[in-house]
Structure formats: C-alpha cells, structure tokens
C-alpha cells in the first residue's frame, strides 16, 4: 500500500476515488495540491460536492462516469480557499456484482493557466486591428477576425470556410 502511494504521488495529475455521495476516500499529492489541501487527512475527510461551483456539473459527471468510455469533461471547481479553478476531469464508475456503483475512480488535471492563455489569445486575435485568419491543413479558413472580414468585404462567417487561395494576393 505504501509503495502504491509513493508511485501515485509522483504522478503530475490528481488521482482520486470518491463514493457516490461524494466522500473523497482516496487521492494523491497532486489532487491535494489542485484542491488546496495541506495534508492527506484533510483531503480524505472532505466531500467533493463542496468543490463544485455548480452542483449540476457534479450530477453530469456522475451520469457520464456511469457510462463506459465517459471521456474528459472541463469544469470549474473551488479550492479549499475559495479560489475558482478550471479542471479537466475523467471519472469511471466502479460497480459491484449487481451493477451498483461502489465508487468513482478518476483523474483531475488543473487547466486554469491553459484556459487563461486561451482567453488572452482569443481576445488578442478578435480585437486585433489587422486582419488575421487561421487555416487548417487543407487550406480552408477555420477562424477569422472581424478585421480580416472587413478587409475582404465579407461577413466573418463567410470568410470561415473559404480556401485561402480565394483571397490571397
């Protein structure tokens, strides 16, 4: 058991086990850091419902975890100190022989900085005074700002989907 804790504490993402009612019954050091706990004892006495900014996110996560291959979800959580963070969460329901959920095992990754960086890029892109567009590998415009649309004389939604050769000089 101690050896397994040592291995999981070296993983850079939060690993957890919660009960269906939300009690945290297992978690590694990264999970403690993500949620802002000082020690494992405090973490293991906590209820995950207290960390959800929106309770409907927890309900949706439970529903998704009950399906096979539930996939990753991005949502907001609240640290112990009240700070709101963005996380990427994947959970899987572990069931007994009768099919009843005994607990959820999952992985939690803090993506707050990535979200902030994405938001800054979007703002810089959209608000740029020069025309900017992003093309896919096929040469089709997947995103254009309003300055690019104005320059080309088309609405933004028309520019998106065009092939760059239609307006390159």
mmCIF file of C-alpha atoms in Angstrom:
data_model
loop_
_atom_site.group_PDB
_atom_site.id
_atom_site.type_symbol
_atom_site.label_atom_id
_atom_site.label_comp_id
_atom_site.label_asym_id
_atom_site.label_seq_id
_atom_site.Cartn_x
_atom_site.Cartn_y
_atom_site.Cartn_z
ATOM 1 C CA UNK A 1 0.000 0.000 0.000
ATOM 2 C CA UNK A 2 2.764 2.450 0.937
ATOM 3 C CA UNK A 3 4.600 1.643 -2.283
ATOM 4 C CA UNK A 4 1.457 2.382 -4.339
ATOM 5 C CA UNK A 5 1.028 5.739 -2.586
ATOM 6 C CA UNK A 6 4.635 6.589 -3.432
ATOM 7 C CA UNK A 7 4.029 5.787 -7.103
ATOM 8 C CA UNK A 8 0.786 7.742 -7.380
ATOM 9 C CA UNK A 9 2.199 10.735 -5.515
ATOM 10 C CA UNK A 10 4.778 11.151 -8.263
ATOM 11 C CA UNK A 11 2.138 11.435 -10.991
ATOM 12 C CA UNK A 12 1.600 15.074 -12.106
ATOM 13 C CA UNK A 13 -2.209 14.784 -12.229
ATOM 14 C CA UNK A 14 -4.700 14.311 -9.438
ATOM 15 C CA UNK A 15 -5.884 10.740 -8.920
ATOM 16 C CA UNK A 16 -8.969 10.197 -6.800
ATOM 17 C CA UNK A 17 -11.576 7.811 -5.520
ATOM 18 C CA UNK A 18 -14.927 9.119 -4.281
ATOM 19 C CA UNK A 19 -18.083 7.470 -3.032
ATOM 20 C CA UNK A 20 -21.399 8.050 -4.819
ATOM 21 C CA UNK A 21 -22.378 10.510 -2.073
ATOM 22 C CA UNK A 22 -19.161 12.481 -2.708
ATOM 23 C CA UNK A 23 -16.803 11.488 0.111
ATOM 24 C CA UNK A 24 -13.179 11.548 -1.010
ATOM 25 C CA UNK A 25 -11.745 8.197 0.100
ATOM 26 C CA UNK A 26 -8.501 8.271 -1.871
ATOM 27 C CA UNK A 27 -6.294 10.846 -3.503
ATOM 28 C CA UNK A 28 -2.687 11.523 -4.379
ATOM 29 C CA UNK A 29 -0.479 14.512 -3.634
ATOM 30 C CA UNK A 30 -1.323 16.241 -6.934
ATOM 31 C CA UNK A 31 -5.030 16.104 -6.017
ATOM 32 C CA UNK A 32 -4.214 17.701 -2.640
ATOM 33 C CA UNK A 33 -2.364 20.492 -4.454
ATOM 34 C CA UNK A 34 -5.098 21.029 -7.052
ATOM 35 C CA UNK A 35 -7.831 21.301 -4.413
ATOM 36 C CA UNK A 36 -5.618 23.188 -1.928
ATOM 37 C CA UNK A 37 -5.363 20.706 0.936
ATOM 38 C CA UNK A 38 -2.404 20.832 3.314
ATOM 39 C CA UNK A 39 -2.484 17.153 4.228
ATOM 40 C CA UNK A 40 -3.992 13.868 3.131
ATOM 41 C CA UNK A 41 -6.094 13.560 6.313
ATOM 42 C CA UNK A 42 -7.991 16.751 5.493
ATOM 43 C CA UNK A 43 -8.446 15.625 1.887
ATOM 44 C CA UNK A 44 -9.814 12.232 2.880
ATOM 45 C CA UNK A 45 -12.343 13.815 5.211
ATOM 46 C CA UNK A 46 -13.705 16.139 2.519
ATOM 47 C CA UNK A 47 -16.740 15.879 0.289
ATOM 48 C CA UNK A 48 -16.268 16.585 -3.405
ATOM 49 C CA UNK A 49 -19.681 18.288 -3.618
ATOM 50 C CA UNK A 50 -18.143 21.182 -1.654
ATOM 51 C CA UNK A 51 -15.696 21.813 -4.506
ATOM 52 C CA UNK A 52 -18.154 22.093 -7.373
ATOM 53 C CA UNK A 53 -19.012 25.647 -8.376
ATOM 54 C CA UNK A 54 -22.214 24.334 -9.977
ATOM 55 C CA UNK A 55 -23.855 21.235 -8.474
ATOM 56 C CA UNK A 56 -25.237 20.320 -11.903
ATOM 57 C CA UNK A 57 -21.631 19.706 -13.024
ATOM 58 C CA UNK A 58 -21.279 17.011 -10.349
ATOM 59 C CA UNK A 59 -24.546 15.392 -11.393
ATOM 60 C CA UNK A 60 -23.448 15.419 -15.051
ATOM 61 C CA UNK A 61 -20.075 13.925 -14.069
ATOM 62 C CA UNK A 62 -21.800 11.099 -12.186
ATOM 63 C CA UNK A 63 -24.033 10.373 -15.183
ATOM 64 C CA UNK A 64 -21.050 10.407 -17.552
ATOM 65 C CA UNK A 65 -18.968 8.183 -15.252
ATOM 66 C CA UNK A 66 -21.729 5.594 -15.221
ATOM 67 C CA UNK A 67 -21.279 5.167 -18.992
ATOM 68 C CA UNK A 68 -18.397 3.226 -20.444
ATOM 69 C CA UNK A 69 -15.744 5.485 -22.009
ATOM 70 C CA UNK A 70 -17.227 8.581 -20.428
ATOM 71 C CA UNK A 71 -14.392 10.810 -21.655
ATOM 72 C CA UNK A 72 -12.933 14.033 -20.342
ATOM 73 C CA UNK A 73 -15.030 16.952 -19.118
ATOM 74 C CA UNK A 74 -13.894 20.505 -18.392
ATOM 75 C CA UNK A 75 -15.482 22.277 -15.458
ATOM 76 C CA UNK A 76 -14.915 24.768 -12.684
ATOM 77 C CA UNK A 77 -14.060 23.694 -9.154
ATOM 78 C CA UNK A 78 -13.448 25.639 -5.983
ATOM 79 C CA UNK A 79 -10.280 25.144 -3.941
ATOM 80 C CA UNK A 80 -10.415 24.982 -0.155
ATOM 81 C CA UNK A 81 -9.560 28.698 -0.002
ATOM 82 C CA UNK A 82 -12.476 29.575 -2.318
ATOM 83 C CA UNK A 83 -10.381 30.211 -5.423
ATOM 84 C CA UNK A 84 -12.138 29.042 -8.589
ATOM 85 C CA UNK A 85 -10.079 26.927 -10.974
ATOM 86 C CA UNK A 86 -10.690 25.108 -14.253
ATOM 87 C CA UNK A 87 -10.039 21.374 -14.387
ATOM 88 C CA UNK A 88 -10.210 18.552 -16.876
ATOM 89 C CA UNK A 89 -11.830 15.535 -15.209
ATOM 90 C CA UNK A 90 -12.235 11.913 -16.227
ATOM 91 C CA UNK A 91 -14.128 9.507 -13.985
ATOM 92 C CA UNK A 92 -15.160 5.888 -14.153
ATOM 93 C CA UNK A 93 -17.798 4.173 -12.041
ATOM 94 C CA UNK A 94 -16.625 1.019 -10.285
ATOM 95 C CA UNK A 95 -19.562 -1.299 -9.659
ATOM 96 C CA UNK A 96 -20.284 -4.360 -7.561
ATOM 97 C CA UNK A 97 -21.525 -7.695 -8.957
ATOM 98 C CA UNK A 98 -25.109 -6.382 -9.004
ATOM 99 C CA UNK A 99 -24.115 -3.338 -11.080
ATOM 100 C CA UNK A 100 -24.448 -0.799 -8.244
ATOM 101 C CA UNK A 101 -21.848 1.968 -8.187
ATOM 102 C CA UNK A 102 -19.484 1.472 -5.264
ATOM 103 C CA UNK A 103 -17.196 4.389 -6.030
ATOM 104 C CA UNK A 104 -15.755 6.554 -8.769
ATOM 105 C CA UNK A 105 -12.095 6.485 -9.747
ATOM 106 C CA UNK A 106 -10.806 9.433 -11.693
ATOM 107 C CA UNK A 107 -8.116 11.757 -12.925
ATOM 108 C CA UNK A 108 -8.130 15.511 -12.409
ATOM 109 C CA UNK A 109 -5.893 18.000 -14.201
ATOM 110 C CA UNK A 110 -5.679 21.717 -13.415
ATOM 111 C CA UNK A 111 -6.091 23.597 -16.717
ATOM 112 C CA UNK A 112 -6.636 27.070 -15.258
ATOM 113 C CA UNK A 113 -3.494 28.550 -16.825
ATOM 114 C CA UNK A 114 -4.303 26.979 -20.186
ATOM 115 C CA UNK A 115 -7.808 28.472 -20.048
ATOM 116 C CA UNK A 116 -6.397 31.914 -19.220
ATOM 117 C CA UNK A 117 -3.867 31.679 -22.044
ATOM 118 C CA UNK A 118 -6.584 30.606 -24.484
ATOM 119 C CA UNK A 119 -8.786 33.515 -23.392
ATOM 120 C CA UNK A 120 -5.918 36.011 -23.825
ATOM 121 C CA UNK A 121 -5.172 34.636 -27.297
ATOM 122 C CA UNK A 122 -8.836 34.810 -28.325
ATOM 123 C CA UNK A 123 -9.092 38.401 -27.125
ATOM 124 C CA UNK A 124 -5.878 39.421 -28.913
ATOM 125 C CA UNK A 125 -6.990 37.659 -32.094
ATOM 126 C CA UNK A 126 -10.521 39.054 -32.124
ATOM 127 C CA UNK A 127 -9.531 42.597 -31.147
ATOM 128 C CA UNK A 128 -6.512 42.880 -33.460
ATOM 129 C CA UNK A 129 -6.695 45.922 -35.770
ATOM 130 C CA UNK A 130 -5.146 43.866 -38.589
ATOM 131 C CA UNK A 131 -6.828 41.068 -40.477
ATOM 132 C CA UNK A 132 -5.954 37.655 -39.119
ATOM 133 C CA UNK A 133 -7.125 34.186 -40.030
ATOM 134 C CA UNK A 134 -6.208 30.616 -39.183
ATOM 135 C CA UNK A 135 -6.275 27.946 -41.866
ATOM 136 C CA UNK A 136 -6.409 24.187 -41.484
ATOM 137 C CA UNK A 137 -4.068 21.788 -43.251
ATOM 138 C CA UNK A 138 -6.488 21.716 -46.169
ATOM 139 C CA UNK A 139 -6.118 25.486 -46.665
ATOM 140 C CA UNK A 140 -9.661 26.296 -45.505
ATOM 141 C CA UNK A 141 -10.099 29.160 -43.058
ATOM 142 C CA UNK A 142 -11.289 27.837 -39.715
ATOM 143 C CA UNK A 143 -11.204 31.164 -37.919
ATOM 144 C CA UNK A 144 -11.044 34.801 -38.981
ATOM 145 C CA UNK A 145 -11.325 38.045 -37.075
ATOM 146 C CA UNK A 146 -13.596 40.922 -37.998
ATOM 147 C CA UNK A 147 -10.683 42.990 -39.377
ATOM 148 C CA UNK A 148 -9.975 40.197 -41.914
ATOM 149 C CA UNK A 149 -13.647 40.014 -42.838
ATOM 150 C CA UNK A 150 -13.822 43.804 -43.271
ATOM 151 C CA UNK A 151 -10.701 43.757 -45.443
ATOM 152 C CA UNK A 152 -12.202 41.083 -47.687
ATOM 153 C CA UNK A 153 -15.662 42.620 -47.697
ATOM 154 C CA UNK A 154 -17.403 39.518 -46.362
ATOM 155 C CA UNK A 155 -19.035 38.682 -43.048
ATOM 156 C CA UNK A 156 -16.854 36.616 -40.687
ATOM 157 C CA UNK A 157 -18.983 33.508 -41.109
ATOM 158 C CA UNK A 158 -18.464 33.674 -44.903
ATOM 159 C CA UNK A 159 -14.680 34.024 -44.589
ATOM 160 C CA UNK A 160 -14.591 30.971 -42.337
ATOM 161 C CA UNK A 161 -14.787 28.018 -44.677
ATOM 162 C CA UNK A 162 -13.183 29.809 -47.634
ATOM 163 C CA UNK A 163 -9.957 28.442 -49.069
ATOM 164 C CA UNK A 164 -7.079 30.886 -48.541
ATOM 165 C CA UNK A 165 -6.397 30.875 -52.285
ATOM 166 C CA UNK A 166 -9.749 32.619 -52.824
ATOM 167 C CA UNK A 167 -8.347 35.822 -51.393
ATOM 168 C CA UNK A 168 -4.556 35.586 -51.255
ATOM 169 C CA UNK A 169 -2.710 38.104 -53.346
#
